[in-house]
Short mmCIF file of C-alpha atoms in Angstrom, two decimals:
data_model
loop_
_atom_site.label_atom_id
_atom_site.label_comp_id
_atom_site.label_asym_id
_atom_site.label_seq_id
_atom_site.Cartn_x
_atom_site.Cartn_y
_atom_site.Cartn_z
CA UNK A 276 17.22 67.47 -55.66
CA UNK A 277 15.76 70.70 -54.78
CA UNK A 278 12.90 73.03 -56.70
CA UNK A 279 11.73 76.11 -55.69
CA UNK A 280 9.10 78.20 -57.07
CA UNK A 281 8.10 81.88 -56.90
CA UNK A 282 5.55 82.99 -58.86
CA UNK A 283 6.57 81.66 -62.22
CA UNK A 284 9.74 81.37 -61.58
CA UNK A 285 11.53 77.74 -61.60
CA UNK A 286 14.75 76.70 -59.54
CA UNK A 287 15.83 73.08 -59.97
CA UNK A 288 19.11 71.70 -58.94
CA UNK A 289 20.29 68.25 -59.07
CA UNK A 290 23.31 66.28 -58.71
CA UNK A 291 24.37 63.65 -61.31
CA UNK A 292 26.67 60.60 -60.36
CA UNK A 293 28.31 61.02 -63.60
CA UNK A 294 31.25 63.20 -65.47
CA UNK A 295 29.78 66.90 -66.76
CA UNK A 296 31.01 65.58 -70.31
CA UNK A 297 28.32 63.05 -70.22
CA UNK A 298 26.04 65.28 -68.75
CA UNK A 299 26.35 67.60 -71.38
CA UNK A 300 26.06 64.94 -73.93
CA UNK A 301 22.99 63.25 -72.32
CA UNK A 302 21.60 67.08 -72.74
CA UNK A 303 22.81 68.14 -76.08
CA UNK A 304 22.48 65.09 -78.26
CA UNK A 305 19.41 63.63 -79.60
CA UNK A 306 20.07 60.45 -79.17
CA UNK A 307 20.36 61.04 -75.43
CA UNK A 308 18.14 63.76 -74.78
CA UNK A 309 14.83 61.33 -76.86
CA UNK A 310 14.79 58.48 -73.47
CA UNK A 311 14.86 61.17 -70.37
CA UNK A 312 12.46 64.28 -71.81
CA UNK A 313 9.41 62.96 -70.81
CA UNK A 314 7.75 64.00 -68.04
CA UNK A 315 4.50 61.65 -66.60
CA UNK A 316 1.36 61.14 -68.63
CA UNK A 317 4.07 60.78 -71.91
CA UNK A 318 5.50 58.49 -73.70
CA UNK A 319 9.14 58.77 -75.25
CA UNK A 320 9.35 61.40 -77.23
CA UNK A 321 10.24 62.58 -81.18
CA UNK A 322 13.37 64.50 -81.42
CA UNK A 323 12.51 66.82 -84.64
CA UNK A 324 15.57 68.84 -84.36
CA UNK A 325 18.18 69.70 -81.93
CA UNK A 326 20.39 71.99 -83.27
CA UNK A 327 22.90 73.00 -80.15
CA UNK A 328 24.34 76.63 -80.78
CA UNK A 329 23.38 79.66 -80.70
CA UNK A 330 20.31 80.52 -82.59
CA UNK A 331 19.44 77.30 -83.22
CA UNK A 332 16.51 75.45 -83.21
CA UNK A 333 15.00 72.39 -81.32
CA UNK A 334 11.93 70.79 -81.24
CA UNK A 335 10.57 67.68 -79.62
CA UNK A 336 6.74 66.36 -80.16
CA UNK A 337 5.36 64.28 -76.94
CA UNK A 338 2.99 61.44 -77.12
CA UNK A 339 0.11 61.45 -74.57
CA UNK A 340 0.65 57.66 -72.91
CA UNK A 341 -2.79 57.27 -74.08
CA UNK A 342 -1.51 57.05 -77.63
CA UNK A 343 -3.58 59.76 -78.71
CA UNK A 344 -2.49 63.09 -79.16
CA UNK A 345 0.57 65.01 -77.13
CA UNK A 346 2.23 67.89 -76.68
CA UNK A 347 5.14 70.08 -78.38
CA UNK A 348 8.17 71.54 -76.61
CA UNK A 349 10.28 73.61 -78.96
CA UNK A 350 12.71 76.58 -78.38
CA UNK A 351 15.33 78.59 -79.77
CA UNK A 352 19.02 78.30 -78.26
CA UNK A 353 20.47 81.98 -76.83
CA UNK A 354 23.74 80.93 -75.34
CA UNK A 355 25.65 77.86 -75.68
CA UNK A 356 28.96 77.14 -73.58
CA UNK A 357 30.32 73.60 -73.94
CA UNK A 358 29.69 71.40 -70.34
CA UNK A 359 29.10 74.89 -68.81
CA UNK A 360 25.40 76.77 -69.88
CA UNK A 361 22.42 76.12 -72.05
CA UNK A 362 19.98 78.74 -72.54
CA UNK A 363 16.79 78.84 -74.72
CA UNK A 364 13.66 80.66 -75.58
CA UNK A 365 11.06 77.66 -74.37
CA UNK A 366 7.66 77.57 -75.78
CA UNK A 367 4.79 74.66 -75.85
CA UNK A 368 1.86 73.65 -77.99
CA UNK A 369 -1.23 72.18 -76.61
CA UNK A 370 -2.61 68.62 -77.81
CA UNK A 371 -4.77 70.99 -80.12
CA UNK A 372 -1.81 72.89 -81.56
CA UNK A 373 -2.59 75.83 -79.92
CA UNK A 374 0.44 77.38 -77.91
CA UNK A 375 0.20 77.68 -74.03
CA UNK A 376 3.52 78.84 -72.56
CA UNK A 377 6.77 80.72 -73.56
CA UNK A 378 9.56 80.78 -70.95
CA UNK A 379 13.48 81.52 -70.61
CA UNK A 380 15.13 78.51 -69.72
CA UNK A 381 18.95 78.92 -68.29
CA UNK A 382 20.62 75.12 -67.15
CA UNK A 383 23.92 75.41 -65.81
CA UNK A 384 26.73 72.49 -65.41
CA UNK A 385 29.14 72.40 -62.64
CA UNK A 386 31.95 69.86 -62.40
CA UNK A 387 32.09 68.03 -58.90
CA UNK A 388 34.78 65.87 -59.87
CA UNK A 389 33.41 62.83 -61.32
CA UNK A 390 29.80 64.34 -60.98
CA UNK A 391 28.15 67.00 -62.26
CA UNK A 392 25.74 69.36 -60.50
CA UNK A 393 22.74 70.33 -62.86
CA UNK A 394 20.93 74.05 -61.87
CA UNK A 395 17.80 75.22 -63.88
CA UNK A 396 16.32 78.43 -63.73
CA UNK A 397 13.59 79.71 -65.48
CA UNK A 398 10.66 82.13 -66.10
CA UNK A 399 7.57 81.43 -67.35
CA UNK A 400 5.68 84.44 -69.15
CA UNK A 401 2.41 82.65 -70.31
CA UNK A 402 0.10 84.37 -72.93
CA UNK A 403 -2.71 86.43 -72.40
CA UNK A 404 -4.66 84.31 -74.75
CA UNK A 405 -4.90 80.72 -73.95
CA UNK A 406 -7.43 77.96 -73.50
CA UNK A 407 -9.24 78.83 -70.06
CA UNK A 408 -8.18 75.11 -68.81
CA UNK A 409 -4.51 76.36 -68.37
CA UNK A 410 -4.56 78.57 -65.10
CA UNK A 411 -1.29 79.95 -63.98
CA UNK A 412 -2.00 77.41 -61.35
CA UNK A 413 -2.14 74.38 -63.71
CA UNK A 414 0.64 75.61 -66.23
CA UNK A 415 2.79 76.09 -62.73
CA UNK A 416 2.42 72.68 -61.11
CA UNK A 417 2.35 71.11 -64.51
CA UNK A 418 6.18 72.80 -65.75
CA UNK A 419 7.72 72.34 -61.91
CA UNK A 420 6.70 68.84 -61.93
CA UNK A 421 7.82 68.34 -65.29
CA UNK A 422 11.11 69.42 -64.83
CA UNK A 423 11.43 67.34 -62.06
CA UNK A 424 10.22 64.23 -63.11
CA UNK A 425 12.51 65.10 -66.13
CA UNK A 426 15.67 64.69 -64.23
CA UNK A 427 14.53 62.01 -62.72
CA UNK A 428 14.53 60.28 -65.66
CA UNK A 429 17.76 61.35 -66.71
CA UNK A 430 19.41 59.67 -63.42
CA UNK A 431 18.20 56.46 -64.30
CA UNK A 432 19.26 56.88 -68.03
CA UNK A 433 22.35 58.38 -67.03
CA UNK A 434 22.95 55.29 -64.65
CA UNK A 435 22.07 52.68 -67.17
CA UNK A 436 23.85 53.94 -70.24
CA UNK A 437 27.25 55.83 -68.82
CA UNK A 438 29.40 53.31 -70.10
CA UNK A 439 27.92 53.38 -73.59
CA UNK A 440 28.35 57.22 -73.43
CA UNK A 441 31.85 57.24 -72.53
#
């Protein structure tokens, strides 16, 4: 896996040992998507909606691993192309409800034969007002790492639960 940032810009790529069909699945239906979006300091998150096409909606609350509180992720899909692109209108809430970030969010899915590769690119346009405590600095370290810890999590869900997916 590779990430590279500039500015707020995001670049993540990552190869999966599995087919792009289950790839796409793992990214497209909440049943999937609930066990691998949750970055560290959460716990598994609640899938609210996830409605895959174009103008839809998705949103996904997650639980502080304290138990108290969380975060919520929720976006609106801009282009959908079966096992090839997902793009979205990304925006987040703040444990007090208050929102924090909106970004463009493009993931693309190559076929390697048998594995998939996984690119994500996106732009992060935070808000003029927000709480002080999130600094461009914060928000960036906080949405790379994410990400990454993200597909990280995906790997080893993808590698337990393939054969259930097929």
């Amino acid at each position: 896996m590779s990430a590279v940032k500039n500015d707020l810009n995001l670049l993540v790529t990552r190869v999966f040992d599995a087919p792009v069909a289950l790839v796409w699945d793992a990214w497209t239906r909440p049943e999937h998507v609930v066990h691998w979006w949750k970055p560290k300091g959460f716990n598994e998150g609640r899938i609210e909606s996830l409605d895959v096409r174009p103008g839809g909606k998705w949103r996904i609350f997650m639980p502080f691993e304290t138990g108290k509180g969380g975060c919520t992720a929720y976006g609106i899909y801009k282009e959908v192309v079966p096992r090839e692109r997902l793009s979205w209108d990304d925006f987040c809430d703040d444990e007090n409800g208050e929102f924090f970030h909106k970004a463009l969010v493009e993931v693309t899915f190559e076929d390697l034969g048998g594995k998939t590769r996984v690119t994500l690119r996106a732009r992060m346009d935070p808000p003029a007002k927000r709480d002080a405590k999130w600094t461009i600095a914060v928000m960036e370290q906080g949405w790379t790492e994410g990400w990454k810890e993200n597909l990280v999590e995906l790997v080893h869900y993808l590698s337990q639960h393939t054969k259930e997916m097929e």
